[in-house]
PDB file of N, CA and C in Angstrom:
ATOM      1  N   CYS A1016       0.921  -1.357   0.140  1.00 41.00           N
ATOM      2  CA  CYS A1016      -0.216   0.076   0.039  1.00 41.00           C
ATOM      3  C   CYS A1016       0.954   1.241   0.223  1.00 41.00           C
ATOM      4  N   LEU A1017       1.796   1.246   0.871  1.00 46.00           N
ATOM      5  CA  LEU A1017       2.903   2.516   0.883  1.00 46.00           C
ATOM      6  C   LEU A1017       3.493   2.790  -0.149  1.00 46.00           C
ATOM      7  N   LEU A1018       3.945   1.816  -1.128  1.00 47.00           N
ATOM      8  CA  LEU A1018       4.715   1.906  -2.387  1.00 47.00           C
ATOM      9  C   LEU A1018       3.716   2.207  -3.150  1.00 47.00           C
ATOM     10  N   LYS A1019       2.437   1.714  -3.503  1.00 47.00           N
ATOM     11  CA  LYS A1019       1.491   2.129  -4.363  1.00 47.00           C
ATOM     12  C   LYS A1019       1.342   3.910  -4.203  1.00 47.00           C
ATOM     13  N   HIS A1020       1.262   4.030  -2.882  1.00 45.00           N
ATOM     14  CA  HIS A1020       0.981   5.528  -2.525  1.00 45.00           C
ATOM     15  C   HIS A1020       2.269   6.382  -3.044  1.00 45.00           C
ATOM     16  N   TYR A1021       3.515   5.899  -2.818  1.00 48.00           N
ATOM     17  CA  TYR A1021       4.593   6.572  -3.259  1.00 48.00           C
ATOM     18  C   TYR A1021       4.660   6.570  -4.782  1.00 48.00           C
ATOM     19  N   SER A1022       4.426   5.785  -5.423  1.00 49.00           N
ATOM     20  CA  SER A1022       4.265   5.608  -7.225  1.00 49.00           C
ATOM     21  C   SER A1022       3.321   7.026  -7.452  1.00 49.00           C
ATOM     22  N   THR A1023       2.517   7.412  -6.818  1.00 46.00           N
ATOM     23  CA  THR A1023       1.378   8.296  -7.143  1.00 46.00           C
ATOM     24  C   THR A1023       2.122   9.998  -6.768  1.00 46.00           C
ATOM     25  N   ILE A1024       2.814   9.645  -5.669  1.00 47.00           N
ATOM     26  CA  ILE A1024       3.542  10.841  -5.479  1.00 47.00           C
ATOM     27  C   ILE A1024       4.997  11.077  -6.246  1.00 47.00           C
ATOM     28  N   ASN A1025       5.553   9.977  -6.491  1.00 50.00           N
ATOM     29  CA  ASN A1025       6.472  10.177  -7.523  1.00 50.00           C
ATOM     30  C   ASN A1025       6.444  10.701  -9.160  1.00 50.00           C
ATOM     31  N   THR A1026       4.997  10.447  -9.331  1.00 48.00           N
ATOM     32  CA  THR A1026       4.675  10.450 -10.712  1.00 48.00           C
ATOM     33  C   THR A1026       4.350  11.972 -10.634  1.00 48.00           C
ATOM     34  N   THR A1027       3.651  12.600  -9.529  1.00 47.00           N
ATOM     35  CA  THR A1027       2.918  14.044  -9.543  1.00 47.00           C
ATOM     36  C   THR A1027       4.285  14.742  -9.435  1.00 47.00           C
ATOM     37  N   LYS A1028       4.951  14.603  -8.506  1.00 47.00           N
ATOM     38  CA  LYS A1028       6.356  15.455  -8.306  1.00 47.00           C
ATOM     39  C   LYS A1028       7.966  15.069  -9.030  1.00 47.00           C
ATOM     40  N   ARG A1029       7.716  14.073  -9.853  1.00 48.00           N
ATOM     41  CA  ARG A1029       9.139  13.865 -10.480  1.00 48.00           C
ATOM     42  C   ARG A1029       9.996  14.985 -10.596  1.00 48.00           C
ATOM     43  N   GLU A1030       9.412  16.496 -11.289  1.00 47.00           N
ATOM     44  CA  GLU A1030      10.066  17.530 -11.367  1.00 47.00           C
ATOM     45  C   GLU A1030      10.846  18.118 -10.336  1.00 47.00           C
ATOM     46  N   GLU A1031      10.403  18.028  -9.105  1.00 52.00           N
ATOM     47  CA  GLU A1031      10.453  18.455  -7.832  1.00 52.00           C
ATOM     48  C   GLU A1031      11.863  18.099  -6.982  1.00 52.00           C
ATOM     49  N   ALA A1032      12.043  16.774  -7.532  1.00 53.00           N
ATOM     50  CA  ALA A1032      13.268  15.692  -6.760  1.00 53.00           C
ATOM     51  C   ALA A1032      13.115  15.323  -5.232  1.00 53.00           C
ATOM     52  N   THR A1033      11.622  15.339  -4.974  1.00 64.00           N
ATOM     53  CA  THR A1033      11.114  15.178  -3.588  1.00 64.00           C
ATOM     54  C   THR A1033      11.679  13.781  -2.979  1.00 64.00           C
ATOM     55  N   LYS A1034      12.530  13.967  -1.911  1.00 74.00           N
ATOM     56  CA  LYS A1034      12.864  12.547  -1.400  1.00 74.00           C
ATOM     57  C   LYS A1034      12.023  12.088  -0.252  1.00 74.00           C
ATOM     58  N   VAL A1035      11.545  10.920  -0.445  1.00 82.00           N
ATOM     59  CA  VAL A1035      10.531  10.084   0.283  1.00 82.00           C
ATOM     60  C   VAL A1035      11.167   8.908   1.477  1.00 82.00           C
ATOM     61  N   ALA A1036      11.104   9.012   2.554  1.00 87.00           N
ATOM     62  CA  ALA A1036      11.420   8.207   3.261  1.00 87.00           C
ATOM     63  C   ALA A1036      10.589   7.021   4.004  1.00 87.00           C
ATOM     64  N   VAL A1037      10.861   5.836   4.052  1.00 88.00           N
ATOM     65  CA  VAL A1037      10.005   5.118   5.083  1.00 88.00           C
ATOM     66  C   VAL A1037      10.581   4.386   6.461  1.00 88.00           C
ATOM     67  N   ILE A1038      10.195   4.220   7.277  1.00 90.00           N
ATOM     68  CA  ILE A1038      10.468   3.495   8.324  1.00 90.00           C
ATOM     69  C   ILE A1038       9.822   2.103   8.782  1.00 90.00           C
ATOM     70  N   GLU A1039      10.720   1.128   8.894  1.00 90.00           N
ATOM     71  CA  GLU A1039      10.165  -0.036   9.060  1.00 90.00           C
ATOM     72  C   GLU A1039      10.580  -0.470  10.841  1.00 90.00           C
ATOM     73  N   VAL A1040       9.439  -0.802  11.279  1.00 90.00           N
ATOM     74  CA  VAL A1040      10.132  -0.841  12.858  1.00 90.00           C
ATOM     75  C   VAL A1040       9.535  -2.513  12.913  1.00 90.00           C
ATOM     76  N   GLY A1041      10.713  -3.290  13.739  1.00 88.00           N
ATOM     77  CA  GLY A1041      10.581  -4.713  13.681  1.00 88.00           C
ATOM     78  C   GLY A1041      10.670  -5.352  12.569  1.00 88.00           C
ATOM     79  N   MET A1042      11.593  -5.244  11.532  1.00 86.00           N
ATOM     80  CA  MET A1042      11.455  -5.832  10.350  1.00 86.00           C
ATOM     81  C   MET A1042      11.916  -7.300  10.152  1.00 86.00           C
ATOM     82  N   HIS A1043      12.672  -8.204  11.258  1.00 85.00           N
ATOM     83  CA  HIS A1043      12.577  -9.337  11.045  1.00 85.00           C
ATOM     84  C   HIS A1043      13.440  -9.731   9.854  1.00 85.00           C
ATOM     85  N   ARG A1044      13.095  -9.100   8.766  1.00 89.00           N
ATOM     86  CA  ARG A1044      13.812  -9.532   7.404  1.00 89.00           C
ATOM     87  C   ARG A1044      13.941  -8.575   6.621  1.00 89.00           C
ATOM     88  N   ILE A1045      14.840  -8.336   5.461  1.00 91.00           N
ATOM     89  CA  ILE A1045      15.214  -7.139   4.897  1.00 91.00           C
ATOM     90  C   ILE A1045      14.341  -6.835   3.726  1.00 91.00           C
ATOM     91  N   LEU A1046      13.246  -7.723   3.334  1.00 91.00           N
ATOM     92  CA  LEU A1046      12.442  -7.803   1.944  1.00 91.00           C
ATOM     93  C   LEU A1046      11.810  -6.448   2.298  1.00 91.00           C
ATOM     94  N   GLN A1047      10.997  -6.076   2.913  1.00 91.00           N
ATOM     95  CA  GLN A1047      10.284  -4.682   2.850  1.00 91.00           C
ATOM     96  C   GLN A1047      11.070  -3.474   2.507  1.00 91.00           C
ATOM     97  N   CYS A1048      12.262  -3.347   3.242  1.00 92.00           N
ATOM     98  CA  CYS A1048      13.092  -2.402   3.256  1.00 92.00           C
ATOM     99  C   CYS A1048      13.903  -2.369   1.658  1.00 92.00           C
ATOM    100  N   GLN A1049      13.886  -3.673   1.431  1.00 92.00           N
ATOM    101  CA  GLN A1049      14.674  -3.928  -0.076  1.00 92.00           C
ATOM    102  C   GLN A1049      13.608  -3.439  -1.164  1.00 92.00           C
ATOM    103  N   GLN A1050      12.512  -3.670  -0.932  1.00 91.00           N
ATOM    104  CA  GLN A1050      11.539  -3.226  -1.871  1.00 91.00           C
ATOM    105  C   GLN A1050      11.353  -1.823  -1.827  1.00 91.00           C
ATOM    106  N   ALA A1051      11.265  -1.107  -0.881  1.00 92.00           N
ATOM    107  CA  ALA A1051      11.209   0.159  -0.602  1.00 92.00           C
ATOM    108  C   ALA A1051      12.355   1.014  -1.159  1.00 92.00           C
ATOM    109  N   ALA A1052      13.404   0.656  -1.219  1.00 92.00           N
ATOM    110  CA  ALA A1052      14.931   1.080  -1.675  1.00 92.00           C
ATOM    111  C   ALA A1052      15.011   0.829  -3.215  1.00 92.00           C
ATOM    112  N   GLY A1053      14.678  -0.298  -3.491  1.00 91.00           N
ATOM    113  CA  GLY A1053      14.386  -1.019  -5.096  1.00 91.00           C
ATOM    114  C   GLY A1053      13.475   0.486  -5.742  1.00 91.00           C
ATOM    115  N   ASN A1054      12.785   0.850  -5.375  1.00 90.00           N
ATOM    116  CA  ASN A1054      11.866   1.931  -5.569  1.00 90.00           C
ATOM    117  C   ASN A1054      12.051   3.507  -5.473  1.00 90.00           C
ATOM    118  N   GLY A1055      13.377   3.626  -4.948  1.00 90.00           N
ATOM    119  CA  GLY A1055      14.036   4.767  -4.789  1.00 90.00           C
ATOM    120  C   GLY A1055      13.526   5.526  -3.500  1.00 90.00           C
ATOM    121  N   LEU A1056      13.341   4.412  -2.473  1.00 92.00           N
ATOM    122  CA  LEU A1056      12.621   5.258  -1.479  1.00 92.00           C
ATOM    123  C   LEU A1056      13.780   5.103  -0.353  1.00 92.00           C
ATOM    124  N   GLU A1057      14.029   6.067   0.520  1.00 93.00           N
ATOM    125  CA  GLU A1057      15.201   6.032   1.673  1.00 93.00           C
ATOM    126  C   GLU A1057      14.369   5.329   2.847  1.00 93.00           C
ATOM    127  N   ALA A1058      15.120   4.004   3.102  1.00 94.00           N
ATOM    128  CA  ALA A1058      14.522   3.125   3.929  1.00 94.00           C
ATOM    129  C   ALA A1058      15.264   3.119   5.333  1.00 94.00           C
ATOM    130  N   HIS A1059      14.716   3.234   6.281  1.00 94.00           N
ATOM    131  CA  HIS A1059      15.493   3.416   7.815  1.00 94.00           C
ATOM    132  C   HIS A1059      14.599   2.280   8.551  1.00 94.00           C
ATOM    133  N   CYS A1060      15.633   1.232   8.841  1.00 94.00           N
ATOM    134  CA  CYS A1060      14.958  -0.255   9.156  1.00 94.00           C
ATOM    135  C   CYS A1060      15.546  -0.297  10.582  1.00 94.00           C
ATOM    136  N   PHE A1061      14.797  -0.752  11.359  1.00 95.00           N
ATOM    137  CA  PHE A1061      14.838  -0.931  12.962  1.00 95.00           C
ATOM    138  C   PHE A1061      14.514  -2.513  13.303  1.00 95.00           C
ATOM    139  N   GLU A1062      15.415  -3.136  13.793  1.00 95.00           N
ATOM    140  CA  GLU A1062      15.277  -4.477  14.270  1.00 95.00           C
ATOM    141  C   GLU A1062      15.702  -4.647  15.615  1.00 95.00           C
ATOM    142  N   PRO A1063      15.528  -5.042  16.756  1.00 94.00           N
ATOM    143  CA  PRO A1063      15.834  -5.076  17.912  1.00 94.00           C
ATOM    144  C   PRO A1063      16.770  -6.478  18.154  1.00 94.00           C
ATOM    145  N   SER A1064      16.208  -7.482  17.753  1.00 94.00           N
ATOM    146  CA  SER A1064      16.590  -8.726  18.001  1.00 94.00           C
ATOM    147  C   SER A1064      18.311  -8.611  17.276  1.00 94.00           C
ATOM    148  N   PRO A1065      19.093  -8.893  18.085  1.00 95.00           N
ATOM    149  CA  PRO A1065      20.677  -9.329  17.906  1.00 95.00           C
ATOM    150  C   PRO A1065      21.002 -10.464  16.755  1.00 95.00           C
ATOM    151  N   VAL A1066      20.166 -11.463  16.851  1.00 95.00           N
ATOM    152  CA  VAL A1066      20.091 -12.518  15.677  1.00 95.00           C
ATOM    153  C   VAL A1066      19.571 -12.233  14.509  1.00 95.00           C
ATOM    154  N   SER A1067      18.569 -11.679  14.755  1.00 94.00           N
ATOM    155  CA  SER A1067      17.778 -11.273  13.316  1.00 94.00           C
ATOM    156  C   SER A1067      18.487 -10.029  12.458  1.00 94.00           C
ATOM    157  N   TYR A1068      18.815  -9.179  13.531  1.00 96.00           N
ATOM    158  CA  TYR A1068      19.835  -8.040  12.821  1.00 96.00           C
ATOM    159  C   TYR A1068      20.979  -8.281  12.159  1.00 96.00           C
ATOM    160  N   GLN A1069      21.743  -9.803  12.499  1.00 95.00           N
ATOM    161  CA  GLN A1069      22.837 -10.040  12.196  1.00 95.00           C
ATOM    162  C   GLN A1069      22.404 -10.532  10.539  1.00 95.00           C
ATOM    163  N   LYS A1070      21.420 -11.293  10.526  1.00 95.00           N
ATOM    164  CA  LYS A1070      20.750 -12.081   9.361  1.00 95.00           C
ATOM    165  C   LYS A1070      20.552 -10.785   8.206  1.00 95.00           C
ATOM    166  N   ILE A1071      19.784  -9.985   8.650  1.00 95.00           N
ATOM    167  CA  ILE A1071      19.548  -8.577   8.108  1.00 95.00           C
ATOM    168  C   ILE A1071      20.675  -8.181   7.301  1.00 95.00           C
ATOM    169  N   THR A1072      21.663  -7.717   8.058  1.00 95.00           N
ATOM    170  CA  THR A1072      23.241  -7.442   7.947  1.00 95.00           C
ATOM    171  C   THR A1072      23.499  -8.253   6.767  1.00 95.00           C
ATOM    172  N   GLN A1073      23.893  -9.570   6.822  1.00 95.00           N
ATOM    173  CA  GLN A1073      24.439 -10.423   6.081  1.00 95.00           C
ATOM    174  C   GLN A1073      23.629 -10.254   4.612  1.00 95.00           C
ATOM    175  N   SER A1074      22.301 -10.117   4.711  1.00 94.00           N
ATOM    176  CA  SER A1074      21.478 -10.062   3.339  1.00 94.00           C
ATOM    177  C   SER A1074      21.535  -8.790   2.778  1.00 94.00           C
ATOM    178  N   LEU A1075      22.043  -7.744   3.517  1.00 94.00           N
ATOM    179  CA  LEU A1075      22.311  -6.462   2.953  1.00 94.00           C
ATOM    180  C   LEU A1075      23.475  -6.528   2.237  1.00 94.00           C
ATOM    181  N   GLU A1076      24.567  -7.055   2.776  1.00 94.00           N
ATOM    182  CA  GLU A1076      25.751  -7.318   2.095  1.00 94.00           C
ATOM    183  C   GLU A1076      25.910  -7.995   0.956  1.00 94.00           C
ATOM    184  N   GLN A1077      24.719  -9.037   0.679  1.00 93.00           N
ATOM    185  CA  GLN A1077      24.993  -9.765  -0.526  1.00 93.00           C
ATOM    186  C   GLN A1077      23.851  -9.075  -1.426  1.00 93.00           C
ATOM    187  N   MET A1078      23.199  -7.991  -1.245  1.00 90.00           N
ATOM    188  CA  MET A1078      22.333  -7.476  -2.220  1.00 90.00           C
ATOM    189  C   MET A1078      23.312  -7.321  -3.499  1.00 90.00           C
ATOM    190  N   LYS A1079      22.679  -7.162  -4.904  1.00 91.00           N
ATOM    191  CA  LYS A1079      23.558  -6.639  -5.928  1.00 91.00           C
ATOM    192  C   LYS A1079      23.086  -5.201  -6.364  1.00 91.00           C
ATOM    193  N   ASN A1080      21.883  -4.904  -5.789  1.00 88.00           N
ATOM    194  CA  ASN A1080      21.511  -3.588  -6.464  1.00 88.00           C
ATOM    195  C   ASN A1080      22.198  -2.422  -5.599  1.00 88.00           C
ATOM    196  N   THR A1081      23.293  -1.870  -5.994  1.00 89.00           N
ATOM    197  CA  THR A1081      24.020  -0.883  -5.103  1.00 89.00           C
ATOM    198  C   THR A1081      23.269   0.240  -4.944  1.00 89.00           C
ATOM    199  N   VAL A1082      22.589   0.864  -6.110  1.00 90.00           N
ATOM    200  CA  VAL A1082      21.700   1.925  -5.705  1.00 90.00           C
ATOM    201  C   VAL A1082      20.977   1.721  -4.404  1.00 90.00           C
ATOM    202  N   ALA A1083      20.143   0.713  -4.675  1.00 91.00           N
ATOM    203  CA  ALA A1083      19.017   0.500  -3.526  1.00 91.00           C
ATOM    204  C   ALA A1083      19.697   0.310  -1.956  1.00 91.00           C
ATOM    205  N   LYS A1084      20.874  -0.599  -2.566  1.00 92.00           N
ATOM    206  CA  LYS A1084      21.667  -0.835  -1.130  1.00 92.00           C
ATOM    207  C   LYS A1084      22.077   0.572  -0.130  1.00 92.00           C
ATOM    208  N   GLU A1085      22.429   1.591  -1.265  1.00 93.00           N
ATOM    209  CA  GLU A1085      22.818   2.879  -0.311  1.00 93.00           C
ATOM    210  C   GLU A1085      21.717   3.525   0.411  1.00 93.00           C
ATOM    211  N   LEU A1086      20.478   3.350   0.061  1.00 94.00           N
ATOM    212  CA  LEU A1086      19.269   3.735   0.358  1.00 94.00           C
ATOM    213  C   LEU A1086      18.634   3.201   1.875  1.00 94.00           C
ATOM    214  N   ILE A1087      19.084   1.910   1.981  1.00 95.00           N
ATOM    215  CA  ILE A1087      18.980   1.302   3.290  1.00 95.00           C
ATOM    216  C   ILE A1087      19.563   1.395   4.533  1.00 95.00           C
ATOM    217  N   HIS A1088      19.287   1.889   5.607  1.00 95.00           N
ATOM    218  CA  HIS A1088      19.790   2.392   6.730  1.00 95.00           C
ATOM    219  C   HIS A1088      19.212   1.490   7.756  1.00 95.00           C
ATOM    220  N   LEU A1089      20.295   0.640   8.367  1.00 95.00           N
ATOM    221  CA  LEU A1089      19.638  -0.460   9.545  1.00 95.00           C
ATOM    222  C   LEU A1089      19.916   0.079  10.763  1.00 95.00           C
ATOM    223  N   TYR A1090      19.258  -0.016  11.530  1.00 95.00           N
ATOM    224  CA  TYR A1090      19.628   0.306  12.993  1.00 95.00           C
ATOM    225  C   TYR A1090      19.246  -1.081  13.953  1.00 95.00           C
ATOM    226  N   ASN A1091      20.089  -1.147  14.588  1.00 95.00           N
ATOM    227  CA  ASN A1091      19.892  -2.429  15.933  1.00 95.00           C
ATOM    228  C   ASN A1091      19.225  -1.966  16.895  1.00 95.00           C
ATOM    229  N   LEU A1092      18.468  -1.320  17.262  1.00 92.00           N
ATOM    230  CA  LEU A1092      17.499  -0.673  18.276  1.00 92.00           C
ATOM    231  C   LEU A1092      15.986  -1.196  18.307  1.00 92.00           C
ATOM    232  N   ALA A1093      15.303  -0.987  19.529  1.00 89.00           N
ATOM    233  CA  ALA A1093      14.004  -1.221  19.371  1.00 89.00           C
ATOM    234  C   ALA A1093      13.654   0.171  19.282  1.00 89.00           C
ATOM    235  N   VAL A1094      12.201   0.405  19.189  1.00 87.00           N
ATOM    236  CA  VAL A1094      11.424   1.995  18.677  1.00 87.00           C
ATOM    237  C   VAL A1094      10.294   1.455  19.813  1.00 87.00           C
ATOM    238  N   SER A1095      10.062   2.630  20.372  1.00 84.00           N
ATOM    239  CA  SER A1095       8.712   2.604  21.249  1.00 84.00           C
ATOM    240  C   SER A1095       8.524   4.498  21.106  1.00 84.00           C
ATOM    241  N   SER A1096       7.042   4.165  21.784  1.00 83.00           N
ATOM    242  CA  SER A1096       6.372   5.841  21.820  1.00 83.00           C
ATOM    243  C   SER A1096       6.673   6.530  22.936  1.00 83.00           C
ATOM    244  N   THR A1097       7.467   5.602  24.020  1.00 82.00           N
ATOM    245  CA  THR A1097       7.774   6.224  25.460  1.00 82.00           C
ATOM    246  C   THR A1097       9.219   6.283  25.197  1.00 82.00           C
ATOM    247  N   THR A1098       9.672   7.107  26.481  1.00 77.00           N
ATOM    248  CA  THR A1098      11.124   7.022  26.753  1.00 77.00           C
ATOM    249  C   THR A1098      11.723   6.569  28.003  1.00 77.00           C
ATOM    250  N   ASN A1099      12.613   6.097  28.487  1.00 72.00           N
ATOM    251  CA  ASN A1099      13.074   6.168  29.959  1.00 72.00           C
ATOM    252  C   ASN A1099      12.028   4.835  30.568  1.00 72.00           C
ATOM    253  N   ASP A1100      11.200   4.126  29.947  1.00 63.00           N
ATOM    254  CA  ASP A1100      10.494   3.173  30.814  1.00 63.00           C
ATOM    255  C   ASP A1100      10.939   1.734  30.738  1.00 63.00           C
ATOM    256  N   THR A1101      10.932   1.276  31.538  1.00 58.00           N
ATOM    257  CA  THR A1101      11.283  -0.335  31.897  1.00 58.00           C
ATOM    258  C   THR A1101      10.173  -0.999  32.060  1.00 58.00           C
TER     259      THR A1101
END
């Protein structure tokens, strides 16, 4: 759904060089970030699990599309709507 919406933005604002970013929280796999980057979106992807993050990092290293690869930013962090809560 987000990628379809981006296509509309991209088509209507092509001349303006608008930069669109997406955020994926709790990614588990790189697939969705890879798809977003493959469509020219800046992808900021968060995964708190060290095991899953390691697998995702390895998948990123194996990507052949270097342009999309540069648009993916991985973070080994948890994301929450609150701060300093335990």
